[in-house]
Short mmCIF file of C-alpha atoms and ligand atoms in Angstrom, two decimals:
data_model
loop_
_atom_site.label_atom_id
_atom_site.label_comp_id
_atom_site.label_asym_id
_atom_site.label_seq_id
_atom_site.Cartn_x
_atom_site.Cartn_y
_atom_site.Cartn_z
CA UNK A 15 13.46 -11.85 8.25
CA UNK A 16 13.40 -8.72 10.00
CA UNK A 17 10.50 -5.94 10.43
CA UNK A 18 11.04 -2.22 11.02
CA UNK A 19 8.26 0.59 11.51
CA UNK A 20 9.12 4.14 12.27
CA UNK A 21 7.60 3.49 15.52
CA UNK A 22 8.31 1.16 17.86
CA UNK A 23 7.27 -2.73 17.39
CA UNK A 24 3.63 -2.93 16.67
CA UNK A 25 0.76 -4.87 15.95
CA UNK A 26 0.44 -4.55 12.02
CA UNK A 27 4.06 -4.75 11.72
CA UNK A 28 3.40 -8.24 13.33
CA UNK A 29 0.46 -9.20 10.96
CA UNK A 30 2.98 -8.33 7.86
CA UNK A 31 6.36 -10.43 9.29
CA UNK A 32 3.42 -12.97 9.71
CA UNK A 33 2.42 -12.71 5.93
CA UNK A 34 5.75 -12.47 4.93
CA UNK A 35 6.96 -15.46 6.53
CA UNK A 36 3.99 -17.68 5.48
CA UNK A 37 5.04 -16.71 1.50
CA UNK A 38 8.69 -16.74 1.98
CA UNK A 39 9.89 -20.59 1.78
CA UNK A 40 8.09 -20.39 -2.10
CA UNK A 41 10.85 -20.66 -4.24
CA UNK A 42 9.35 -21.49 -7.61
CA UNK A 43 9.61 -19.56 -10.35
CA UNK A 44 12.59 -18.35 -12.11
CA UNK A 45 14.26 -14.63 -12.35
CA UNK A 46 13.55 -12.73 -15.58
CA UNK A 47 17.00 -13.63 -18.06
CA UNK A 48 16.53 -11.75 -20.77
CA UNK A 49 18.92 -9.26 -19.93
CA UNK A 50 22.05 -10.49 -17.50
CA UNK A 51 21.92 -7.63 -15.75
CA UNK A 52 18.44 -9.27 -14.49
CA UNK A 53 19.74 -13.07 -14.18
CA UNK A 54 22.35 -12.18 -11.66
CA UNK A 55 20.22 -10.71 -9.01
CA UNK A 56 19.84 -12.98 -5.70
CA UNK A 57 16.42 -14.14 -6.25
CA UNK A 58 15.85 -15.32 -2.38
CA UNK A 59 15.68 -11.38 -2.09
CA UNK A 60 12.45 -10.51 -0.28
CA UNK A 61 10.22 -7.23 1.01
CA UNK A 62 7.23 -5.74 1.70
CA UNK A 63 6.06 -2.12 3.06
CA UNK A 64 3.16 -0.69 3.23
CA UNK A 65 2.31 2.82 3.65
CA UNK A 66 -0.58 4.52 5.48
CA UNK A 67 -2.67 7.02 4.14
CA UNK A 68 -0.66 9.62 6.01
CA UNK A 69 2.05 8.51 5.25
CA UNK A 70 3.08 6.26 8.08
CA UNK A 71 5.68 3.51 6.65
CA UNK A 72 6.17 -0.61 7.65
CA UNK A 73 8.42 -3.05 6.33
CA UNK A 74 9.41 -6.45 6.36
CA UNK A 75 12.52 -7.61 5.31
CA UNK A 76 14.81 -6.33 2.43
CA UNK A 77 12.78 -2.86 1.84
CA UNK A 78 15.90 -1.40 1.27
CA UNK A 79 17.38 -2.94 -1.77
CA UNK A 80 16.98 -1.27 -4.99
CA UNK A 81 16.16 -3.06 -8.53
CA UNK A 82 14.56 -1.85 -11.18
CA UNK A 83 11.43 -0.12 -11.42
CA UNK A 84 10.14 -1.70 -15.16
CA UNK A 85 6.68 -1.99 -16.29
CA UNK A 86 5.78 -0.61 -12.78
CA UNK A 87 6.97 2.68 -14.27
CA UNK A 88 4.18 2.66 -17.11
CA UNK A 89 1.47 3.94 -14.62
CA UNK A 90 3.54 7.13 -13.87
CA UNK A 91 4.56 7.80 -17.43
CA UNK A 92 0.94 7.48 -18.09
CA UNK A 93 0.06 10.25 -15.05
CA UNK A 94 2.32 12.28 -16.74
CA UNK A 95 0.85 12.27 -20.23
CA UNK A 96 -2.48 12.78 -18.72
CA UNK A 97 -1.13 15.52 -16.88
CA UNK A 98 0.29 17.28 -20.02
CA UNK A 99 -2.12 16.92 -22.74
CA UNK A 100 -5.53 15.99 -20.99
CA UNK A 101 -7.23 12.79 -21.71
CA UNK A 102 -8.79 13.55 -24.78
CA UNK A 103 -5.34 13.65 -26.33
CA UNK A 104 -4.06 11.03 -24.62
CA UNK A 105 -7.31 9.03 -25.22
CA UNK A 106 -7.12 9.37 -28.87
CA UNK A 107 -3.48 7.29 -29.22
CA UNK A 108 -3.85 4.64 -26.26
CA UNK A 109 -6.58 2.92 -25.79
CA UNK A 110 -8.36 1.81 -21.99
CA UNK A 111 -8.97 -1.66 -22.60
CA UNK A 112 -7.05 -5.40 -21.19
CA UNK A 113 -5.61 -6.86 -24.16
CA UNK A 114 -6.15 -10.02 -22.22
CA UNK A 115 -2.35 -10.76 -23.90
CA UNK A 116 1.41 -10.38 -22.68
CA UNK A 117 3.08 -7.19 -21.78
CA UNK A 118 5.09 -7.37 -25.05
CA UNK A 119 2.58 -8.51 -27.62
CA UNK A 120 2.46 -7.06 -30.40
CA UNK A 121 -1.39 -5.70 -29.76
CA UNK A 122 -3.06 -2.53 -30.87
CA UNK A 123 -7.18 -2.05 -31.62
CA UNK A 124 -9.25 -2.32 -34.86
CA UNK A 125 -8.12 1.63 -34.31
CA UNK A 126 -4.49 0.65 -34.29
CA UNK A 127 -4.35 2.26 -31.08
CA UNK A 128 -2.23 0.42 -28.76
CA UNK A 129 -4.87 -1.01 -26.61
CA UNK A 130 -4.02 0.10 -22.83
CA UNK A 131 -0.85 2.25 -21.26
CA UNK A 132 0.68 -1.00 -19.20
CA UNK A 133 1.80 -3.27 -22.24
CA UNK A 134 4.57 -2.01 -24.17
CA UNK A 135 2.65 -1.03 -26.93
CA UNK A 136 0.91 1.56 -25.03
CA UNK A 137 3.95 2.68 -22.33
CA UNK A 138 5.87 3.56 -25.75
CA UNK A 139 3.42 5.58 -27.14
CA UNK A 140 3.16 7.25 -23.64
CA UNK A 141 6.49 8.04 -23.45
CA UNK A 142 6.46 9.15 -27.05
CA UNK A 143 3.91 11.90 -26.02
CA UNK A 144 6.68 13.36 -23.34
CA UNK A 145 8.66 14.29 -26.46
CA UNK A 146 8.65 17.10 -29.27
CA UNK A 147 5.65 15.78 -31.57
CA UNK A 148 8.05 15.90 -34.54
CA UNK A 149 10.20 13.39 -36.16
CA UNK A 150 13.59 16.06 -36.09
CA UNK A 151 14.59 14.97 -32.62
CA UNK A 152 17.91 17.24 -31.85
CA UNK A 153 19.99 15.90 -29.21
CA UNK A 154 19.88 16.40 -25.76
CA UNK A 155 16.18 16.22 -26.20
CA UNK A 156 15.72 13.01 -24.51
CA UNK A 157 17.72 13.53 -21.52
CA UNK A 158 15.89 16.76 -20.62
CA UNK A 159 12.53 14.55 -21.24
CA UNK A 160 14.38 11.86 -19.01
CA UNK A 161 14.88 14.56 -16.04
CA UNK A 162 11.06 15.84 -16.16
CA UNK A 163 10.47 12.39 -15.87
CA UNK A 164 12.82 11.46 -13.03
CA UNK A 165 11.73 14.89 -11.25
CA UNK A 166 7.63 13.24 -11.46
CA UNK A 167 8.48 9.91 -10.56
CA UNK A 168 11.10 11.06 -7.29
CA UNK A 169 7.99 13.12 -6.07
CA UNK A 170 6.02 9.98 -6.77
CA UNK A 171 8.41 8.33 -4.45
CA UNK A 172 9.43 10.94 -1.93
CA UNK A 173 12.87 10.94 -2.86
CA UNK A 174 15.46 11.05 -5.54
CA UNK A 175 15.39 7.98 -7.75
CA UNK A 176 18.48 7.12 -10.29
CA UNK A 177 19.06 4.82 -12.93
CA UNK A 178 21.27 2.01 -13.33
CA UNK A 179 23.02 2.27 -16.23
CA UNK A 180 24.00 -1.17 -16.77
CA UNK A 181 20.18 -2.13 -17.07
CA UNK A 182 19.41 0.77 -19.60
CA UNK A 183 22.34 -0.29 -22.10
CA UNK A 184 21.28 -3.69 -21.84
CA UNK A 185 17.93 -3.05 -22.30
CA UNK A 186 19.08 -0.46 -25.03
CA UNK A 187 20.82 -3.15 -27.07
CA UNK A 188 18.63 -6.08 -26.57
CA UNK A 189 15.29 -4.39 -26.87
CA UNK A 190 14.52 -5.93 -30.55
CA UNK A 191 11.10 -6.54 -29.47
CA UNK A 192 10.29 -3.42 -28.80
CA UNK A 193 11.90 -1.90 -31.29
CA UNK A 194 9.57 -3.84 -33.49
CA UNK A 195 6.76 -2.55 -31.15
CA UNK A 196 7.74 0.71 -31.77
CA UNK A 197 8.63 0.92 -35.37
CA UNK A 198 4.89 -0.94 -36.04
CA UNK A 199 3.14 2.15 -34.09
CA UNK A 200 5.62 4.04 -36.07
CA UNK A 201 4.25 2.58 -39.50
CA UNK A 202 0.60 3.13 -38.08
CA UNK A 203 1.52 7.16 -37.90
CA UNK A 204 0.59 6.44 -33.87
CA UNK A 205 3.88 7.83 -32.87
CA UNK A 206 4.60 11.50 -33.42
CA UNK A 207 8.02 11.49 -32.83
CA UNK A 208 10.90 9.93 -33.72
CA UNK A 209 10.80 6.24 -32.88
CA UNK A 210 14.04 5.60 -31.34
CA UNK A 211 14.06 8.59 -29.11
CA UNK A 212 10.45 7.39 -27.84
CA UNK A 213 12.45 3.80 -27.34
CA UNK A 214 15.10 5.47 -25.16
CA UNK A 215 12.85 7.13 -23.16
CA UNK A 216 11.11 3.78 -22.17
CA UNK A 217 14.31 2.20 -21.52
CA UNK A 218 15.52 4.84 -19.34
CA UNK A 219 12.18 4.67 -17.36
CA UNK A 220 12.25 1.18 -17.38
CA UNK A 221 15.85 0.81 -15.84
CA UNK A 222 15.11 3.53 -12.42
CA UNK A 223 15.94 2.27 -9.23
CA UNK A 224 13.44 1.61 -6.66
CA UNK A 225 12.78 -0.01 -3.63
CA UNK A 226 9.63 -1.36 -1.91
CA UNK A 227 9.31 1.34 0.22
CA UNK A 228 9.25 3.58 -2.85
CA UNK A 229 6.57 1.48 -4.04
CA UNK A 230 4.57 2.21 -1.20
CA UNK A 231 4.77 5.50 -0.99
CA UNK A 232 3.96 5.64 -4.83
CA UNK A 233 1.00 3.61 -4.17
CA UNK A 234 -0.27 5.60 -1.52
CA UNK A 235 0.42 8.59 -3.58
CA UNK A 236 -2.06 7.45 -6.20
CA UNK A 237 -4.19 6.23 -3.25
CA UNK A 238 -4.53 9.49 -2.06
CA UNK A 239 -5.81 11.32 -5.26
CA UNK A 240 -2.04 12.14 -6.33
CA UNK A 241 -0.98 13.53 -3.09
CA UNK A 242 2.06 12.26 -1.83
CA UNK A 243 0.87 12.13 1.94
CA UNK A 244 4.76 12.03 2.98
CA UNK A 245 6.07 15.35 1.66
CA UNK A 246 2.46 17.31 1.60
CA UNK A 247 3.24 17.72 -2.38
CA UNK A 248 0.45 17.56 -4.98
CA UNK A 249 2.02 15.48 -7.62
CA UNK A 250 -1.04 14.45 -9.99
CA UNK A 251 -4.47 15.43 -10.27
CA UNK A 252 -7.27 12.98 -8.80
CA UNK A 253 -8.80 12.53 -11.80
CA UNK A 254 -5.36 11.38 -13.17
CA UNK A 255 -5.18 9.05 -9.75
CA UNK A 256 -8.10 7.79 -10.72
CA UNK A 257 -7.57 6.58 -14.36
CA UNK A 258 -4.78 5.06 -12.93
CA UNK A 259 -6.44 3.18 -10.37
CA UNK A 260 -8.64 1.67 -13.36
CA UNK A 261 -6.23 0.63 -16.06
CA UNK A 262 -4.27 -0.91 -12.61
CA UNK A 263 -7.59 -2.77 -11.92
CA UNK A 264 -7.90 -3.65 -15.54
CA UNK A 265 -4.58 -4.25 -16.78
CA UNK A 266 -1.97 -4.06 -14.61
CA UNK A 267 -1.02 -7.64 -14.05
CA UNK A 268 -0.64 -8.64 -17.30
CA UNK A 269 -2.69 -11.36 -18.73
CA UNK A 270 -3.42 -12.62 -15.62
CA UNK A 271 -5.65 -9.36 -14.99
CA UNK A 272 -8.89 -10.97 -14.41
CA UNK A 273 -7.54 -13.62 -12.04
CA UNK A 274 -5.79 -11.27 -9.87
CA UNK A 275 -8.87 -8.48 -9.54
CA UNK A 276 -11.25 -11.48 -8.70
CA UNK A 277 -8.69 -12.69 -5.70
CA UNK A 278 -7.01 -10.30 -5.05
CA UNK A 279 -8.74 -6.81 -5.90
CA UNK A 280 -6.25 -4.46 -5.24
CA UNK A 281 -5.23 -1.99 -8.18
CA UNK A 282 -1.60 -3.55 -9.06
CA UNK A 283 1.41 -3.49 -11.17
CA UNK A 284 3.83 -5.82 -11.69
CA UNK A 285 7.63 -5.30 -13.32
CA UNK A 286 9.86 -8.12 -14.24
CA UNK A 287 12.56 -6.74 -11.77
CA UNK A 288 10.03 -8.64 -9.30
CA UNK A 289 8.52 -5.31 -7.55
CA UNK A 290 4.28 -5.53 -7.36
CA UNK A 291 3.23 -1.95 -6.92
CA UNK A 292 -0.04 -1.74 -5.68
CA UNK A 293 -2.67 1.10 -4.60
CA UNK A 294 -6.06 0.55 -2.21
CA UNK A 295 -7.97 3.70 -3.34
CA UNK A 296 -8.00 6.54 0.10
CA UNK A 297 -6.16 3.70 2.01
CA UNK A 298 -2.72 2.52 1.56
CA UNK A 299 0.34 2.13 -0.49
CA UNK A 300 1.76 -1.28 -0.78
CA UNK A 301 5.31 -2.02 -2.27
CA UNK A 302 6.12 -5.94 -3.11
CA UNK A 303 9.89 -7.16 -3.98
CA UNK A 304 10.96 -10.84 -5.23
CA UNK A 305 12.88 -11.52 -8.11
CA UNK A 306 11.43 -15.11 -9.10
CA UNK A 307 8.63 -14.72 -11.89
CA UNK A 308 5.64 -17.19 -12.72
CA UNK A 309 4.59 -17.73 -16.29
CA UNK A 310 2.78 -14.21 -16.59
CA UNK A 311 5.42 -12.06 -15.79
CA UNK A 312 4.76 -11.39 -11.86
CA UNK A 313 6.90 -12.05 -8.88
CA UNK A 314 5.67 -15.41 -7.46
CA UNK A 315 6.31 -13.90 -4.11
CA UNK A 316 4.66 -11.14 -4.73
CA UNK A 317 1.43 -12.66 -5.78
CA UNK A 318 1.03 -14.57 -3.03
CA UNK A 319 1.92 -12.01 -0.55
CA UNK A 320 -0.93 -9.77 -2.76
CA UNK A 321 -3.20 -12.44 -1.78
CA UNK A 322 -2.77 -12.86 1.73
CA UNK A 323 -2.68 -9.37 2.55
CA UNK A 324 -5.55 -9.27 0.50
CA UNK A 325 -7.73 -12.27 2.02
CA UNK A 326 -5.96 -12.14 6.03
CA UNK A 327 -6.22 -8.14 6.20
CA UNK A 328 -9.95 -7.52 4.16
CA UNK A 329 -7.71 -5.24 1.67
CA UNK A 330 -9.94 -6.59 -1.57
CA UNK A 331 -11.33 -2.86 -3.21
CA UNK A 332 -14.60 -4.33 -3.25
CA UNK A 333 -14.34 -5.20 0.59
CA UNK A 334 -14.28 -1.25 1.10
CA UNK A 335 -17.96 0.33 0.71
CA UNK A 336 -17.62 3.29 3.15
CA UNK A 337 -15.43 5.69 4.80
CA UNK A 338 -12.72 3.71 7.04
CA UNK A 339 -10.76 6.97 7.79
CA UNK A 340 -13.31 8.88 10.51
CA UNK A 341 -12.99 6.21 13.16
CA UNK A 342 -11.79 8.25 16.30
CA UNK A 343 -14.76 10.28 17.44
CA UNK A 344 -13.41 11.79 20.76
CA UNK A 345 -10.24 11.36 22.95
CA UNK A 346 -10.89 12.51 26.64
CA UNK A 347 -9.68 11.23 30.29
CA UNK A 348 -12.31 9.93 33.01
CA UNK A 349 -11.93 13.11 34.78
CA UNK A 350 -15.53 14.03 34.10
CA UNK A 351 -16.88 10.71 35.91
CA UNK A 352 -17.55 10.30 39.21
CA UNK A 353 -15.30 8.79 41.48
CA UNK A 354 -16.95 5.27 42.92
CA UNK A 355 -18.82 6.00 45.98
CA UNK A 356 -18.03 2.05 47.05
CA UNK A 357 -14.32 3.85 47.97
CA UNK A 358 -12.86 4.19 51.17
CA UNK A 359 -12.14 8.31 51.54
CA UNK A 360 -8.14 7.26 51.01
CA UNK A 361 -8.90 5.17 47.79
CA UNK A 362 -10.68 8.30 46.45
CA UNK A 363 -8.18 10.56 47.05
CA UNK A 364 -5.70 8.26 45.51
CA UNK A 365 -7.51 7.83 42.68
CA UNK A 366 -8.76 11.67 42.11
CA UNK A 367 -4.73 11.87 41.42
CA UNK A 368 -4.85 9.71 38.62
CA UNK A 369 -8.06 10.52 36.76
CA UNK A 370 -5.59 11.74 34.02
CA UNK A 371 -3.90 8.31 33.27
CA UNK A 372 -7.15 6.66 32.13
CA UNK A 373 -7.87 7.65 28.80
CA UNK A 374 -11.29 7.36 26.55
CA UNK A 375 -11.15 6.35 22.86
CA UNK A 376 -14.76 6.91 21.13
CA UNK A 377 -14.74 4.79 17.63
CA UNK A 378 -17.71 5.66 15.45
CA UNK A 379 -18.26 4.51 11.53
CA UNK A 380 -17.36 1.15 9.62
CA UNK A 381 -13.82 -0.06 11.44
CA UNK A 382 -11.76 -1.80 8.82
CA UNK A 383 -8.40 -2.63 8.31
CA UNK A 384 -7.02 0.79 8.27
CA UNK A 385 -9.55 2.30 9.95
CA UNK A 386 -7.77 -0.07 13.58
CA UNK A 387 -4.51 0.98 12.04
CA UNK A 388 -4.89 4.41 12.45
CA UNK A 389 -6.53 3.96 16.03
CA UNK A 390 -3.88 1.71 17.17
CA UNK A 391 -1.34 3.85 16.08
CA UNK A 392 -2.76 6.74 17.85
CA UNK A 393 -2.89 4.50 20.71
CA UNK A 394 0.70 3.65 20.58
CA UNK A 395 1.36 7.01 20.06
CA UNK A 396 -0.32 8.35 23.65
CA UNK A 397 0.27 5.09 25.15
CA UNK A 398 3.09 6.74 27.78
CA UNK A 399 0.72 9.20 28.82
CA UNK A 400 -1.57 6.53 30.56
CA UNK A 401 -2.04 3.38 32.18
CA UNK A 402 -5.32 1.95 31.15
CA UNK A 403 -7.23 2.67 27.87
CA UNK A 404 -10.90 2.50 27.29
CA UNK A 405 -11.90 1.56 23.48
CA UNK A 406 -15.32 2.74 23.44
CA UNK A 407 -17.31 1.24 20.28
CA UNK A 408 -20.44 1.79 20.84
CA UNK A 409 -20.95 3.94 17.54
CA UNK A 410 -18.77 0.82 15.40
CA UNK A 411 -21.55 -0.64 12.62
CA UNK A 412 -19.98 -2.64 11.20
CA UNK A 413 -16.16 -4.20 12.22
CA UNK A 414 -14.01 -6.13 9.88
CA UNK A 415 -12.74 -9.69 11.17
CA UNK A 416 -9.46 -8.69 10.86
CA UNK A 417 -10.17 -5.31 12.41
CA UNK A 418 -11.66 -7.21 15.73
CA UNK A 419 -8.53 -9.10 16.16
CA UNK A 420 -6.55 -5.91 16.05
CA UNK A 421 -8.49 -4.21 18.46
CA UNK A 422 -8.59 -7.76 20.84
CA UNK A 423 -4.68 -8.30 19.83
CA UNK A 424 -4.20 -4.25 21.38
CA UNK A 425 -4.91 -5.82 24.98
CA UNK A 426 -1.46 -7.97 24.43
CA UNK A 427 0.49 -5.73 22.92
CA UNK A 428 -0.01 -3.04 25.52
CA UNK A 429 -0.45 -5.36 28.28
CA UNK A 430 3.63 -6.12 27.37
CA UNK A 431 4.74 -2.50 28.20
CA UNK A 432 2.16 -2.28 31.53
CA UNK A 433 -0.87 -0.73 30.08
CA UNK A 434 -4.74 -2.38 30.81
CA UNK A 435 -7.03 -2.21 27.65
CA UNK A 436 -10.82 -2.33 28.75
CA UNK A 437 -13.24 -2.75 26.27
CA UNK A 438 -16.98 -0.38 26.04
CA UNK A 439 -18.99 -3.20 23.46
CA UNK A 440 -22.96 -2.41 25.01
CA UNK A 441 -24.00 -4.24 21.31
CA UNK A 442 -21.75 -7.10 21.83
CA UNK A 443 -19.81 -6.34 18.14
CA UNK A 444 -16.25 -8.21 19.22
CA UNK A 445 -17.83 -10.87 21.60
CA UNK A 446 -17.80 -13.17 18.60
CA UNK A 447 -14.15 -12.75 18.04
CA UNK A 448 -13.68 -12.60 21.29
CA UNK A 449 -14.92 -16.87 21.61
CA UNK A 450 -12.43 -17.56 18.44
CA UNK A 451 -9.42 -16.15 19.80
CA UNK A 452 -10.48 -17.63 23.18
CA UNK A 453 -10.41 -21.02 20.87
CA UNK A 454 -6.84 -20.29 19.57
CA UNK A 455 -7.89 -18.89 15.93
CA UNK A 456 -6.92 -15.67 14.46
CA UNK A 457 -3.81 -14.13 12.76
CA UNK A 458 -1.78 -13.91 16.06
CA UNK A 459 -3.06 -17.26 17.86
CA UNK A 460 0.80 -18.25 17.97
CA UNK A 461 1.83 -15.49 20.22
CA UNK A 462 0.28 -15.49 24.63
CA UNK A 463 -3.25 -13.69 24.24
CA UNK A 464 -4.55 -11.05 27.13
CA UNK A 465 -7.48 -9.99 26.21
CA UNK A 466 -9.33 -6.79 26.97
CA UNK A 467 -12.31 -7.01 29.44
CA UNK A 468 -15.26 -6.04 27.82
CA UNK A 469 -17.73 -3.70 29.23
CA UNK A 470 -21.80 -2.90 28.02
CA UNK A 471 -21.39 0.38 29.29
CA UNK A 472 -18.92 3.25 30.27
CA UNK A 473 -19.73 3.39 33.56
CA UNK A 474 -18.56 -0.22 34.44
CA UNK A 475 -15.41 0.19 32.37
CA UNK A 476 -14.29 3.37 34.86
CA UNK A 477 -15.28 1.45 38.07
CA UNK A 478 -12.93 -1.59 36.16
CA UNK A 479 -10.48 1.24 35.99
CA UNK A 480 -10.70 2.29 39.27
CA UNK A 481 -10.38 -1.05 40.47
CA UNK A 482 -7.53 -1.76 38.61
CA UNK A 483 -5.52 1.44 39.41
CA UNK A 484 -6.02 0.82 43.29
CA UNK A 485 -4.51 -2.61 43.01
CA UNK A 486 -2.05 -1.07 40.91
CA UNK A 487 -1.89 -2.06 37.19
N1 LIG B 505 11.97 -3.34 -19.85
C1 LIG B 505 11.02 -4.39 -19.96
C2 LIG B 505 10.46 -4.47 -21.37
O1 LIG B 505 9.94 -3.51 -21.85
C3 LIG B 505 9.92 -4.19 -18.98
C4 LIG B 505 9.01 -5.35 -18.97
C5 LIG B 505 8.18 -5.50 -17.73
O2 LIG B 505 8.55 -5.14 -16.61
O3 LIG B 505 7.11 -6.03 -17.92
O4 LIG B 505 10.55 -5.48 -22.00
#
């Protein structure tokens, strides 16, 4: 399986190919049947990306195959209702709460409300709303619904989505289930349009084409408060972004909702195409793709990769109590130091010529996950301009496990293309992870380890530098 980044090779893209190879020899499950359109897919497919809160894209693997978007599309439609008629409206025909049942139950409240937008129930009645609210439906009316709809969802995604129109007749003519759904809301005067044309809405929304990338991008779009961090465009409002992020938390992974918030806590949705959409509130976007399905619905795959990005990267919602985006507090060379006055008059000179190609990195806040992601990144992106960085963390509270690895795993990485990573820790915040990756733990224990030296103060680190720039790095 093969990872790409829109950079060159890094460090997270080697924590995900990780992931992704740990959860790829599963094979249980089965592909959803109930259309053959679904059964014939290759269900080995695999892929994961995962998109930064500006925008920055990995993947691993088959990113770039398209299936079908499904129930995953039942958050947007929902963002779109909200956007058009306000909650109040919205509010008053779908309900906010887990039905604790499957997607296609049947289920509406002592209301008769469908009880949450992501079972069928409540996705038709959402779609219902993007449609004249009266029963004389003339024609055409759908498909200009259906192009609002792909026009919201392709800024969702950063790019044009289209349908496959094998899936939506399929779905079209087999659909007696939800039909049934439909014509019950119907009955219950929920539905203020004509039934049928709310049905072929769904079914067109249901049968878009998507890939895991997409999914990411949409995720980090609703991450971001409904700004699609990729194309600059405002797409949703955040108070839309963030009634999404709850009935994701709440219902999003079918009946298995209360499982997958306790171990996995990140805001999800699953489609029986095999995509898991998910959304880490200011954070990241994260798109999941394998076709087999466990007994709830989700991509077996795509549960388990949930879980290990979730437990190996500190993703879980509730792991995130404070800002992790203001981690880089100042970027300067050692220009303003003193040279060494232990230097012969030459070695000065020589290294008054190169003050330039040390540079300073000041962290300051909570460094999590995304927080090193960002900082590493920048790192990378520098990286030519230099020869030896100095991660000053001083200012760090508080650093994630996974976080401390990165910034330990950054000596390797950069040590590959030439560069010296030198470490400003007076408070002693990575020496811990410093002994366990000495012992052979940690995500990347497989791969040859250099490790930053670690100096209490800056001082020491620029004398290190010195030293290592007159031997030559
Ligand atoms: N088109 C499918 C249905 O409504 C979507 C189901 C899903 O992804 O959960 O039955």
């Amino acid at each position: 399986m093969t990872s790409s980044t829109e950079g060159r090779t890094s460090l997270v893209a080697g924590y995900l190919q990780h992931i992704a190879d740990q959860c790829a020899d599963d094979r249980s499950g089965a592909v959803a049947d109930y259309i053959p359109e679904l059964a014939a897919v290759d269900p080995d497919q695999y892929g994961l990306s995962l998109c930064a809160h500006d925008g920055y894209l990995y993947s691993v693997g088959d990113t770039t195959t398209e299936f079908t978007i499904q129930s995953m599309s039942k958050p947007l439609t929902y963002a779109m209702v909200l956007g058009r008629h306000g909650s109040d409206v919205v509010d008053a025909k779908i309900g906010v709460e887990p039905s604790g049942e499957a997607f296609n139950e049947i289920s509406v409240d002592s209301r008769r409300r469908p009880r949450n937008p992501m079972i069928n129930a409540g996705a038709i009645t959402a779609a219902s709303l993007l449609l004249p609210q009266h029963r004389e439906v003339e024609p055409g009316v759908v498909d200009e619904a259906f192009a609002e709809l792909v026009e919201f969802y392709s800024a969702c995604a950063g790019r044009r989505l289209t349908i496959d129109d094998e899936v939506y007749l399929s779905e079209k003519s087999t659909g007696s289930r939800n039909r049934a759904i439909a014509y019950m809301l119907d009955s219950f005067g929920v539905l203020g349009t004509d039934p049928d044309a709310a049905l072929d809405l769904y079914f067109r929304q249901c049968s878009l084409r998507v890939t895991t990338a997409d999914l990411a991008v949409v995720g980090v779009t609703i991450a971001c408060g409904g700004v699609n961090p990729r194309t600059g465009r405002r797409v949703f409002s955040r108070r839309t972004a963030q009634r999404l992020l709850s009935v994701m938390t709440t219902c999003g992974m079918y009946d298995g909702a209360g499982d997958w918030v306790t171990s996995v806590g990140i805001p999800a949705k699953s489609g029986v195409g095999g995509g898991i959409l998910g959304s880490l509130p200011g954070q990241l976007g994260i798109g999941v793709f394998s076709p087999r399905l466990d007994d709830h619905g989700n991509s077996v795959r795509g549960v388990d990769t949930y879980r290990h990005l979730s437990a190996d990267l500190g993703l879980h919602m509730f792991n995130i109590t404070r800002e992790s985006r203001v981690t880089i507090r100042a970027v300067y060379d050692i220009g303003e130091f003193e040279i060494g006055t232990e230097w012969t008059g030459a070695q000065r000179a020589r290294l008054r010529g190169c003050r330039d190609r040390v540079r300073v990195y000041e962290l300051q806040g909570d460094l999590t996950f995304s927080g090193a992601e960002s900082v590493l990144r920048r790192i990378d992106l520098d990286i030519d301009a230099c020869d030896i960085v100095i991660v000053e963390i001083s200012r760090i509270d508080v650093i994630d496990p996974v976080a401390r690895r990165m910034v330990l795993g950054a000596g390797s990485t950069l040590a590959e293309r030439g560069k010296r990573v030198l470490l400003v820790d007076p408070d002693g915040v990575v020496r811990e992870g410093l002994r366990r990756v000495e012992n052979g733990s940690g995500v990347d224990s497989s791969s040859k380890i250099i490790l930053p030296h670690v100096h209490s103060t800056m001082e020491a680190a620029v004398a290190d530098a010195e030293s290592i720039q007159l031997e030559g790095v």
